[in-house]
Amino acid sequence: MNNSPIDIEGIYNDYLDKKQEENRLNRYSGKENWYHASGAGGCSRKLYFESVEQVEPSNPIDVKTKRLLRLGNVVHDDFEKALTHYNRDNSNRDISSDKEKENKEKEIKFHTEQEITIDELNVRGFYDIVVECGEVYLYDLKTCGGYSWKMKFGRKPSFNPSIHYELQLGTYGYALREQFGRLDGMFLYYYNKDNSMMRVVSVPLTYISRAYLYWKNVNDEHKQGLPPFRKGVSPVQDWQCNYCQFLDHCNPPR
């Protein structure tokens, strides 16, 4: 029985609402007509409601989901701080010999949480980590719960895995290959929020061209208006409709 005289949970929920609005204003205000890179591989109708019609979500995410998303943000922030500390400590190291200078030029430099834009596809987003070490590597950090972890890495993984994260990474990769002149590898770093286990997965660079084709098709389809229902595209998977913030706008067939 809850006999607490202070509604601390309610205060925290209000804080999450304020942080969500702050993030929206910082990242998306005035740029609502752009597609989000994080939507790669998603339902074409959802993207249309979100970025073309720009309607208000009819089914906003619930409080529990907001708290789960916040946990992911906290983990991302911690990793960003760790890599920023690494850059700072490495740059402040004294260099006395020519050999040390030569080695320093080859050392690792991290770029974290920066925006990418692809004007020709009307896509923008924020990558997690880019590493320069003579070569260039892209990392994206994904937090997940125990069930998702089991479906990905357990003894009986899903036979129909989503490639949503891979296409998102390929979207970033397309922009970063232009920016850096090269991209030598892409990786998804999974973090299990239930037990803090981590696993890295290499993503083939072929997902760059697959992501480009995905967004090209989205642009072409949306020029014709609201896409029709088409299983595998709108929606990608039937169960996703139940969690869509635009469910009441869309009215998918049951």
JSON list of C-alpha atoms in Angstrom, two decimals, residues 37-250:
[
{"chain": "A", "resi": 37, "resn": "ALA", "atom": "CA", "xyz": [17.10, 8.73, -39.67]},
{"chain": "A", "resi": 38, "resn": "SER", "atom": "CA", "xyz": [15.85, 6.70, -36.71]},
{"chain": "A", "resi": 39, "resn": "GLY", "atom": "CA", "xyz": [12.74, 5.91, -38.77]},
{"chain": "A", "resi": 40, "resn": "ALA", "atom": "CA", "xyz": [14.71, 3.96, -41.39]},
{"chain": "A", "resi": 41, "resn": "GLY", "atom": "CA", "xyz": [13.04, 0.69, -42.20]},
{"chain": "A", "resi": 42, "resn": "GLY", "atom": "CA", "xyz": [9.79, 1.82, -40.59]},
{"chain": "A", "resi": 43, "resn": "CYS", "atom": "CA", "xyz": [6.22, 2.06, -41.84]},
{"chain": "A", "resi": 44, "resn": "SER", "atom": "CA", "xyz": [5.88, 4.39, -44.81]},
{"chain": "A", "resi": 45, "resn": "ARG", "atom": "CA", "xyz": [2.43, 5.59, -43.69]},
{"chain": "A", "resi": 46, "resn": "LYS", "atom": "CA", "xyz": [3.79, 6.49, -40.23]},
{"chain": "A", "resi": 47, "resn": "LEU", "atom": "CA", "xyz": [6.57, 8.53, -41.83]},
{"chain": "A", "resi": 48, "resn": "TYR", "atom": "CA", "xyz": [4.00, 10.29, -44.00]},
{"chain": "A", "resi": 49, "resn": "PHE", "atom": "CA", "xyz": [1.86, 11.31, -41.02]},
{"chain": "A", "resi": 50, "resn": "GLU", "atom": "CA", "xyz": [4.95, 12.39, -39.08]},
{"chain": "A", "resi": 51, "resn": "SER", "atom": "CA", "xyz": [6.96, 14.35, -41.66]},
{"chain": "A", "resi": 52, "resn": "VAL", "atom": "CA", "xyz": [4.69, 15.15, -44.60]},
{"chain": "A", "resi": 53, "resn": "GLU", "atom": "CA", "xyz": [1.31, 15.87, -42.99]},
{"chain": "A", "resi": 54, "resn": "GLN", "atom": "CA", "xyz": [2.99, 16.68, -39.65]},
{"chain": "A", "resi": 55, "resn": "VAL", "atom": "CA", "xyz": [-0.10, 15.77, -37.63]},
{"chain": "A", "resi": 56, "resn": "GLU", "atom": "CA", "xyz": [-0.09, 15.62, -33.86]},
{"chain": "A", "resi": 57, "resn": "PRO", "atom": "CA", "xyz": [0.33, 12.08, -32.48]},
{"chain": "A", "resi": 58, "resn": "SER", "atom": "CA", "xyz": [-3.07, 10.67, -31.57]},
{"chain": "A", "resi": 59, "resn": "ASN", "atom": "CA", "xyz": [-1.61, 8.00, -29.31]},
{"chain": "A", "resi": 60, "resn": "PRO", "atom": "CA", "xyz": [1.34, 9.47, -27.39]},
{"chain": "A", "resi": 61, "resn": "ILE", "atom": "CA", "xyz": [3.68, 7.09, -25.59]},
{"chain": "A", "resi": 62, "resn": "ASP", "atom": "CA", "xyz": [2.73, 6.15, -22.04]},
{"chain": "A", "resi": 63, "resn": "VAL", "atom": "CA", "xyz": [4.59, 7.01, -18.85]},
{"chain": "A", "resi": 64, "resn": "LYS", "atom": "CA", "xyz": [6.24, 3.60, -18.51]},
{"chain": "A", "resi": 65, "resn": "THR", "atom": "CA", "xyz": [7.68, 3.84, -22.02]},
{"chain": "A", "resi": 66, "resn": "LYS", "atom": "CA", "xyz": [8.96, 7.35, -21.31]},
{"chain": "A", "resi": 67, "resn": "ARG", "atom": "CA", "xyz": [10.83, 6.03, -18.28]},
{"chain": "A", "resi": 68, "resn": "LEU", "atom": "CA", "xyz": [12.34, 3.19, -20.31]},
{"chain": "A", "resi": 69, "resn": "LEU", "atom": "CA", "xyz": [13.46, 5.63, -22.99]},
{"chain": "A", "resi": 70, "resn": "ARG", "atom": "CA", "xyz": [15.00, 7.83, -20.33]},
{"chain": "A", "resi": 71, "resn": "LEU", "atom": "CA", "xyz": [17.11, 4.91, -19.10]},
{"chain": "A", "resi": 72, "resn": "GLY", "atom": "CA", "xyz": [18.45, 4.56, -22.64]},
{"chain": "A", "resi": 73, "resn": "ASN", "atom": "CA", "xyz": [19.28, 8.27, -22.72]},
{"chain": "A", "resi": 74, "resn": "VAL", "atom": "CA", "xyz": [21.14, 8.03, -19.41]},
{"chain": "A", "resi": 75, "resn": "VAL", "atom": "CA", "xyz": [23.29, 5.17, -20.74]},
{"chain": "A", "resi": 76, "resn": "HIS", "atom": "CA", "xyz": [24.00, 7.12, -23.95]},
{"chain": "A", "resi": 77, "resn": "ASP", "atom": "CA", "xyz": [24.98, 10.19, -21.92]},
{"chain": "A", "resi": 78, "resn": "ASP", "atom": "CA", "xyz": [27.38, 8.15, -19.79]},
{"chain": "A", "resi": 79, "resn": "PHE", "atom": "CA", "xyz": [29.15, 6.69, -22.81]},
{"chain": "A", "resi": 80, "resn": "GLU", "atom": "CA", "xyz": [29.41, 10.11, -24.41]},
{"chain": "A", "resi": 81, "resn": "LYS", "atom": "CA", "xyz": [31.01, 11.50, -21.25]},
{"chain": "A", "resi": 82, "resn": "ALA", "atom": "CA", "xyz": [33.45, 8.58, -21.11]},
{"chain": "A", "resi": 83, "resn": "LEU", "atom": "CA", "xyz": [34.58, 9.14, -24.69]},
{"chain": "A", "resi": 84, "resn": "THR", "atom": "CA", "xyz": [34.83, 12.90, -24.15]},
{"chain": "A", "resi": 85, "resn": "HIS", "atom": "CA", "xyz": [37.07, 12.24, -21.15]},
{"chain": "A", "resi": 86, "resn": "TYR", "atom": "CA", "xyz": [39.21, 9.92, -23.27]},
{"chain": "A", "resi": 87, "resn": "ASN", "atom": "CA", "xyz": [39.68, 12.61, -25.92]},
{"chain": "A", "resi": 88, "resn": "ARG", "atom": "CA", "xyz": [40.57, 15.22, -23.31]},
{"chain": "A", "resi": 89, "resn": "ASP", "atom": "CA", "xyz": [43.02, 13.02, -21.41]},
{"chain": "A", "resi": 90, "resn": "ASN", "atom": "CA", "xyz": [44.70, 11.88, -24.61]},
{"chain": "A", "resi": 91, "resn": "SER", "atom": "CA", "xyz": [45.06, 15.41, -26.01]},
{"chain": "A", "resi": 92, "resn": "ASN", "atom": "CA", "xyz": [46.58, 16.68, -22.75]},
{"chain": "A", "resi": 93, "resn": "ARG", "atom": "CA", "xyz": [49.28, 13.99, -22.68]},
{"chain": "A", "resi": 94, "resn": "ASP", "atom": "CA", "xyz": [52.82, 15.38, -22.92]},
{"chain": "A", "resi": 95, "resn": "ILE", "atom": "CA", "xyz": [54.64, 14.59, -26.16]},
{"chain": "A", "resi": 96, "resn": "SER", "atom": "CA", "xyz": [58.43, 14.65, -25.94]},
{"chain": "A", "resi": 97, "resn": "SER", "atom": "CA", "xyz": [59.83, 12.48, -28.72]},
{"chain": "A", "resi": 98, "resn": "ASP", "atom": "CA", "xyz": [59.31, 12.22, -32.48]},
{"chain": "A", "resi": 99, "resn": "LYS", "atom": "CA", "xyz": [58.17, 8.62, -31.99]},
{"chain": "A", "resi": 100, "resn": "GLU", "atom": "CA", "xyz": [55.50, 9.69, -29.53]},
{"chain": "A", "resi": 101, "resn": "LYS", "atom": "CA", "xyz": [54.35, 12.40, -31.95]},
{"chain": "A", "resi": 102, "resn": "GLU", "atom": "CA", "xyz": [54.09, 9.81, -34.72]},
{"chain": "A", "resi": 103, "resn": "ASN", "atom": "CA", "xyz": [52.07, 7.48, -32.48]},
{"chain": "A", "resi": 104, "resn": "LYS", "atom": "CA", "xyz": [49.80, 10.29, -31.35]},
{"chain": "A", "resi": 105, "resn": "GLU", "atom": "CA", "xyz": [48.81, 11.06, -34.94]},
{"chain": "A", "resi": 106, "resn": "LYS", "atom": "CA", "xyz": [47.58, 7.46, -35.24]},
{"chain": "A", "resi": 107, "resn": "GLU", "atom": "CA", "xyz": [45.68, 7.44, -31.97]},
{"chain": "A", "resi": 108, "resn": "ILE", "atom": "CA", "xyz": [41.95, 7.23, -31.55]},
{"chain": "A", "resi": 109, "resn": "LYS", "atom": "CA", "xyz": [39.71, 10.29, -31.69]},
{"chain": "A", "resi": 110, "resn": "PHE", "atom": "CA", "xyz": [36.01, 10.05, -30.87]},
{"chain": "A", "resi": 111, "resn": "HIS", "atom": "CA", "xyz": [33.19, 12.19, -32.25]},
{"chain": "A", "resi": 112, "resn": "THR", "atom": "CA", "xyz": [29.93, 11.83, -30.33]},
{"chain": "A", "resi": 113, "resn": "GLU", "atom": "CA", "xyz": [26.28, 12.80, -30.77]},
{"chain": "A", "resi": 114, "resn": "GLN", "atom": "CA", "xyz": [26.47, 14.98, -33.86]},
{"chain": "A", "resi": 115, "resn": "GLU", "atom": "CA", "xyz": [23.90, 15.78, -36.51]},
{"chain": "A", "resi": 116, "resn": "ILE", "atom": "CA", "xyz": [23.90, 14.46, -40.07]},
{"chain": "A", "resi": 117, "resn": "THR", "atom": "CA", "xyz": [21.74, 15.69, -42.93]},
{"chain": "A", "resi": 118, "resn": "ILE", "atom": "CA", "xyz": [21.13, 14.20, -46.36]},
{"chain": "A", "resi": 119, "resn": "ASP", "atom": "CA", "xyz": [19.53, 16.97, -48.37]},
{"chain": "A", "resi": 120, "resn": "GLU", "atom": "CA", "xyz": [18.72, 14.89, -51.45]},
{"chain": "A", "resi": 121, "resn": "LEU", "atom": "CA", "xyz": [16.67, 12.48, -49.32]},
{"chain": "A", "resi": 122, "resn": "ASN", "atom": "CA", "xyz": [15.31, 15.05, -46.84]},
{"chain": "A", "resi": 123, "resn": "VAL", "atom": "CA", "xyz": [16.70, 12.96, -43.97]},
{"chain": "A", "resi": 124, "resn": "ARG", "atom": "CA", "xyz": [18.43, 14.12, -40.81]},
{"chain": "A", "resi": 125, "resn": "GLY", "atom": "CA", "xyz": [19.50, 12.50, -37.57]},
{"chain": "A", "resi": 126, "resn": "PHE", "atom": "CA", "xyz": [22.11, 12.25, -34.82]},
{"chain": "A", "resi": 127, "resn": "TYR", "atom": "CA", "xyz": [24.75, 9.54, -34.78]},
{"chain": "A", "resi": 128, "resn": "ASP", "atom": "CA", "xyz": [26.17, 8.19, -31.51]},
{"chain": "A", "resi": 129, "resn": "ILE", "atom": "CA", "xyz": [29.89, 7.57, -32.10]},
{"chain": "A", "resi": 130, "resn": "VAL", "atom": "CA", "xyz": [32.38, 8.02, -34.93]},
{"chain": "A", "resi": 131, "resn": "VAL", "atom": "CA", "xyz": [35.95, 6.83, -34.39]},
{"chain": "A", "resi": 132, "resn": "GLU", "atom": "CA", "xyz": [38.95, 8.19, -36.31]},
{"chain": "A", "resi": 133, "resn": "CYS", "atom": "CA", "xyz": [42.09, 6.07, -35.99]},
{"chain": "A", "resi": 134, "resn": "GLY", "atom": "CA", "xyz": [43.61, 6.28, -39.46]},
{"chain": "A", "resi": 135, "resn": "GLU", "atom": "CA", "xyz": [40.42, 4.52, -40.52]},
{"chain": "A", "resi": 136, "resn": "VAL", "atom": "CA", "xyz": [36.87, 5.66, -39.78]},
{"chain": "A", "resi": 137, "resn": "TYR", "atom": "CA", "xyz": [34.30, 3.57, -37.90]},
{"chain": "A", "resi": 138, "resn": "LEU", "atom": "CA", "xyz": [30.68, 4.23, -36.98]},
{"chain": "A", "resi": 139, "resn": "TYR", "atom": "CA", "xyz": [29.07, 2.89, -33.79]},
{"chain": "A", "resi": 140, "resn": "ASP", "atom": "CA", "xyz": [25.47, 3.11, -32.62]},
{"chain": "A", "resi": 141, "resn": "LEU", "atom": "CA", "xyz": [24.55, 2.24, -29.06]},
{"chain": "A", "resi": 142, "resn": "LYS", "atom": "CA", "xyz": [21.29, 0.34, -28.52]},
{"chain": "A", "resi": 143, "resn": "THR", "atom": "CA", "xyz": [19.85, -0.35, -25.09]},
{"chain": "A", "resi": 144, "resn": "CYS", "atom": "CA", "xyz": [17.40, -3.23, -24.74]},
{"chain": "A", "resi": 145, "resn": "GLY", "atom": "CA", "xyz": [15.65, -5.36, -22.15]},
{"chain": "A", "resi": 146, "resn": "GLY", "atom": "CA", "xyz": [16.14, -9.02, -21.40]},
{"chain": "A", "resi": 147, "resn": "TYR", "atom": "CA", "xyz": [13.52, -10.31, -23.83]},
{"chain": "A", "resi": 148, "resn": "SER", "atom": "CA", "xyz": [14.89, -8.38, -26.80]},
{"chain": "A", "resi": 149, "resn": "TRP", "atom": "CA", "xyz": [18.39, -9.51, -25.83]},
{"chain": "A", "resi": 150, "resn": "LYS", "atom": "CA", "xyz": [17.26, -13.14, -25.81]},
{"chain": "A", "resi": 151, "resn": "MET", "atom": "CA", "xyz": [15.62, -12.77, -29.23]},
{"chain": "A", "resi": 152, "resn": "LYS", "atom": "CA", "xyz": [18.86, -11.32, -30.56]},
{"chain": "A", "resi": 153, "resn": "PHE", "atom": "CA", "xyz": [21.56, -13.37, -28.78]},
{"chain": "A", "resi": 154, "resn": "GLY", "atom": "CA", "xyz": [19.81, -16.26, -27.04]},
{"chain": "A", "resi": 155, "resn": "ARG", "atom": "CA", "xyz": [19.95, -19.94, -27.93]},
{"chain": "A", "resi": 156, "resn": "LYS", "atom": "CA", "xyz": [16.86, -19.57, -30.10]},
{"chain": "A", "resi": 157, "resn": "PRO", "atom": "CA", "xyz": [17.14, -16.15, -31.76]},
{"chain": "A", "resi": 158, "resn": "SER", "atom": "CA", "xyz": [14.33, -14.72, -33.86]},
{"chain": "A", "resi": 159, "resn": "PHE", "atom": "CA", "xyz": [14.01, -16.26, -37.32]},
{"chain": "A", "resi": 160, "resn": "ASN", "atom": "CA", "xyz": [12.62, -13.00, -38.70]},
{"chain": "A", "resi": 161, "resn": "PRO", "atom": "CA", "xyz": [14.88, -10.31, -37.22]},
{"chain": "A", "resi": 162, "resn": "SER", "atom": "CA", "xyz": [14.16, -6.65, -37.87]},
{"chain": "A", "resi": 163, "resn": "ILE", "atom": "CA", "xyz": [16.76, -4.74, -39.90]},
{"chain": "A", "resi": 164, "resn": "HIS", "atom": "CA", "xyz": [15.52, -1.39, -38.62]},
{"chain": "A", "resi": 165, "resn": "TYR", "atom": "CA", "xyz": [18.74, -0.65, -36.68]},
{"chain": "A", "resi": 166, "resn": "GLU", "atom": "CA", "xyz": [20.94, -1.72, -39.59]},
{"chain": "A", "resi": 167, "resn": "LEU", "atom": "CA", "xyz": [19.13, 0.64, -41.98]},
{"chain": "A", "resi": 168, "resn": "GLN", "atom": "CA", "xyz": [19.37, 3.46, -39.45]},
{"chain": "A", "resi": 169, "resn": "LEU", "atom": "CA", "xyz": [23.11, 2.85, -39.21]},
{"chain": "A", "resi": 170, "resn": "GLY", "atom": "CA", "xyz": [23.36, 2.71, -43.00]},
{"chain": "A", "resi": 171, "resn": "THR", "atom": "CA", "xyz": [21.62, 6.09, -43.19]},
{"chain": "A", "resi": 172, "resn": "TYR", "atom": "CA", "xyz": [24.23, 7.64, -40.92]},
{"chain": "A", "resi": 173, "resn": "GLY", "atom": "CA", "xyz": [26.93, 5.82, -42.86]},
{"chain": "A", "resi": 174, "resn": "TYR", "atom": "CA", "xyz": [25.79, 7.34, -46.16]},
{"chain": "A", "resi": 175, "resn": "ALA", "atom": "CA", "xyz": [26.21, 10.86, -44.77]},
{"chain": "A", "resi": 176, "resn": "LEU", "atom": "CA", "xyz": [29.44, 10.13, -42.90]},
{"chain": "A", "resi": 177, "resn": "ARG", "atom": "CA", "xyz": [31.15, 8.55, -45.89]},
{"chain": "A", "resi": 178, "resn": "GLU", "atom": "CA", "xyz": [30.62, 11.85, -47.69]},
{"chain": "A", "resi": 179, "resn": "GLN", "atom": "CA", "xyz": [31.81, 13.86, -44.69]},
{"chain": "A", "resi": 180, "resn": "PHE", "atom": "CA", "xyz": [34.98, 11.87, -43.93]},
{"chain": "A", "resi": 181, "resn": "GLY", "atom": "CA", "xyz": [35.72, 10.65, -47.45]},
{"chain": "A", "resi": 182, "resn": "ARG", "atom": "CA", "xyz": [35.65, 7.05, -46.25]},
{"chain": "A", "resi": 183, "resn": "LEU", "atom": "CA", "xyz": [33.93, 4.66, -43.87]},
{"chain": "A", "resi": 184, "resn": "ASP", "atom": "CA", "xyz": [35.68, 1.42, -42.97]},
{"chain": "A", "resi": 185, "resn": "GLY", "atom": "CA", "xyz": [33.15, -0.28, -40.72]},
{"chain": "A", "resi": 186, "resn": "MET", "atom": "CA", "xyz": [29.81, 0.02, -38.91]},
{"chain": "A", "resi": 187, "resn": "PHE", "atom": "CA", "xyz": [28.84, -1.56, -35.60]},
{"chain": "A", "resi": 188, "resn": "LEU", "atom": "CA", "xyz": [25.82, -1.86, -33.32]},
{"chain": "A", "resi": 189, "resn": "TYR", "atom": "CA", "xyz": [26.71, -1.90, -29.62]},
{"chain": "A", "resi": 190, "resn": "TYR", "atom": "CA", "xyz": [23.95, -3.54, -27.59]},
{"chain": "A", "resi": 191, "resn": "TYR", "atom": "CA", "xyz": [23.60, -2.80, -23.87]},
{"chain": "A", "resi": 192, "resn": "ASN", "atom": "CA", "xyz": [21.30, -5.03, -21.79]},
{"chain": "A", "resi": 193, "resn": "LYS", "atom": "CA", "xyz": [19.52, -2.77, -19.30]},
{"chain": "A", "resi": 194, "resn": "ASP", "atom": "CA", "xyz": [18.61, -5.75, -17.10]},
{"chain": "A", "resi": 195, "resn": "ASN", "atom": "CA", "xyz": [22.13, -7.02, -16.39]},
{"chain": "A", "resi": 196, "resn": "SER", "atom": "CA", "xyz": [24.56, -4.52, -18.05]},
{"chain": "A", "resi": 197, "resn": "MET", "atom": "CA", "xyz": [25.91, -7.12, -20.49]},
{"chain": "A", "resi": 198, "resn": "MET", "atom": "CA", "xyz": [27.24, -5.73, -23.76]},
{"chain": "A", "resi": 199, "resn": "ARG", "atom": "CA", "xyz": [27.63, -7.21, -27.23]},
{"chain": "A", "resi": 200, "resn": "VAL", "atom": "CA", "xyz": [28.98, -5.66, -30.42]},
{"chain": "A", "resi": 201, "resn": "VAL", "atom": "CA", "xyz": [27.66, -6.66, -33.84]},
{"chain": "A", "resi": 202, "resn": "SER", "atom": "CA", "xyz": [29.34, -5.76, -37.14]},
{"chain": "A", "resi": 203, "resn": "VAL", "atom": "CA", "xyz": [26.96, -4.39, -39.78]},
{"chain": "A", "resi": 204, "resn": "PRO", "atom": "CA", "xyz": [27.94, -4.85, -43.45]},
{"chain": "A", "resi": 205, "resn": "LEU", "atom": "CA", "xyz": [28.62, -1.67, -45.37]},
{"chain": "A", "resi": 206, "resn": "THR", "atom": "CA", "xyz": [26.09, -2.86, -47.96]},
{"chain": "A", "resi": 207, "resn": "TYR", "atom": "CA", "xyz": [23.44, -1.43, -45.64]},
{"chain": "A", "resi": 208, "resn": "ILE", "atom": "CA", "xyz": [24.51, 2.02, -46.79]},
{"chain": "A", "resi": 209, "resn": "SER", "atom": "CA", "xyz": [23.14, 1.41, -50.28]},
{"chain": "A", "resi": 210, "resn": "ARG", "atom": "CA", "xyz": [20.11, -0.41, -48.85]},
{"chain": "A", "resi": 211, "resn": "ALA", "atom": "CA", "xyz": [19.34, 2.58, -46.63]},
{"chain": "A", "resi": 212, "resn": "TYR", "atom": "CA", "xyz": [19.70, 4.96, -49.56]},
{"chain": "A", "resi": 213, "resn": "LEU", "atom": "CA", "xyz": [17.28, 2.88, -51.61]},
{"chain": "A", "resi": 214, "resn": "TYR", "atom": "CA", "xyz": [14.82, 2.74, -48.72]},
{"chain": "A", "resi": 215, "resn": "TRP", "atom": "CA", "xyz": [14.72, 6.53, -48.35]},
{"chain": "A", "resi": 216, "resn": "LYS", "atom": "CA", "xyz": [14.62, 7.04, -52.13]},
{"chain": "A", "resi": 217, "resn": "ASN", "atom": "CA", "xyz": [11.54, 4.81, -52.31]},
{"chain": "A", "resi": 218, "resn": "VAL", "atom": "CA", "xyz": [9.93, 6.65, -49.39]},
{"chain": "A", "resi": 219, "resn": "ASN", "atom": "CA", "xyz": [10.44, 10.00, -51.10]},
{"chain": "A", "resi": 220, "resn": "ASP", "atom": "CA", "xyz": [9.06, 8.72, -54.40]},
{"chain": "A", "resi": 221, "resn": "GLU", "atom": "CA", "xyz": [6.05, 7.12, -52.72]},
{"chain": "A", "resi": 222, "resn": "HIS", "atom": "CA", "xyz": [5.18, 10.17, -50.65]},
{"chain": "A", "resi": 223, "resn": "LYS", "atom": "CA", "xyz": [5.15, 12.41, -53.73]},
{"chain": "A", "resi": 224, "resn": "GLN", "atom": "CA", "xyz": [2.04, 10.47, -54.72]},
{"chain": "A", "resi": 225, "resn": "GLY", "atom": "CA", "xyz": [0.29, 11.14, -51.38]},
{"chain": "A", "resi": 226, "resn": "LEU", "atom": "CA", "xyz": [-0.55, 8.91, -48.42]},
{"chain": "A", "resi": 227, "resn": "PRO", "atom": "CA", "xyz": [0.79, 5.41, -49.16]},
{"chain": "A", "resi": 228, "resn": "PRO", "atom": "CA", "xyz": [-1.73, 2.55, -49.29]},
{"chain": "A", "resi": 229, "resn": "PHE", "atom": "CA", "xyz": [-1.67, -0.30, -46.82]},
{"chain": "A", "resi": 230, "resn": "ARG", "atom": "CA", "xyz": [0.94, -2.71, -48.08]},
{"chain": "A", "resi": 231, "resn": "LYS", "atom": "CA", "xyz": [2.13, -5.49, -45.78]},
{"chain": "A", "resi": 232, "resn": "GLY", "atom": "CA", "xyz": [5.88, -5.42, -45.32]},
{"chain": "A", "resi": 233, "resn": "VAL", "atom": "CA", "xyz": [6.00, -1.67, -46.06]},
{"chain": "A", "resi": 234, "resn": "SER", "atom": "CA", "xyz": [2.91, -0.08, -44.49]},
{"chain": "A", "resi": 235, "resn": "PRO", "atom": "CA", "xyz": [3.06, -1.55, -41.91]},
{"chain": "A", "resi": 236, "resn": "VAL", "atom": "CA", "xyz": [6.36, -3.42, -41.91]},
{"chain": "A", "resi": 237, "resn": "GLN", "atom": "CA", "xyz": [4.99, -5.84, -39.29]},
{"chain": "A", "resi": 238, "resn": "ASP", "atom": "CA", "xyz": [1.36, -6.01, -38.15]},
{"chain": "A", "resi": 239, "resn": "TRP", "atom": "CA", "xyz": [2.09, -5.82, -34.42]},
{"chain": "A", "resi": 240, "resn": "GLN", "atom": "CA", "xyz": [3.72, -2.38, -34.83]},
{"chain": "A", "resi": 241, "resn": "CYS", "atom": "CA", "xyz": [0.32, -0.77, -35.43]},
{"chain": "A", "resi": 242, "resn": "ASN", "atom": "CA", "xyz": [-0.65, -1.34, -31.78]},
{"chain": "A", "resi": 243, "resn": "TYR", "atom": "CA", "xyz": [2.26, 0.82, -30.64]},
{"chain": "A", "resi": 244, "resn": "CYS", "atom": "CA", "xyz": [2.09, 3.52, -33.31]},
{"chain": "A", "resi": 245, "resn": "GLN", "atom": "CA", "xyz": [1.56, 7.10, -32.15]},
{"chain": "A", "resi": 246, "resn": "PHE", "atom": "CA", "xyz": [-0.50, 7.77, -35.30]},
{"chain": "A", "resi": 247, "resn": "LEU", "atom": "CA", "xyz": [-2.82, 4.78, -34.95]},
{"chain": "A", "resi": 248, "resn": "ASP", "atom": "CA", "xyz": [-6.06, 6.80, -34.84]},
{"chain": "A", "resi": 249, "resn": "HIS", "atom": "CA", "xyz": [-5.04, 8.85, -37.90]},
{"chain": "A", "resi": 250, "resn": "CYS", "atom": "CA", "xyz": [-4.18, 5.73, -39.84]}
]
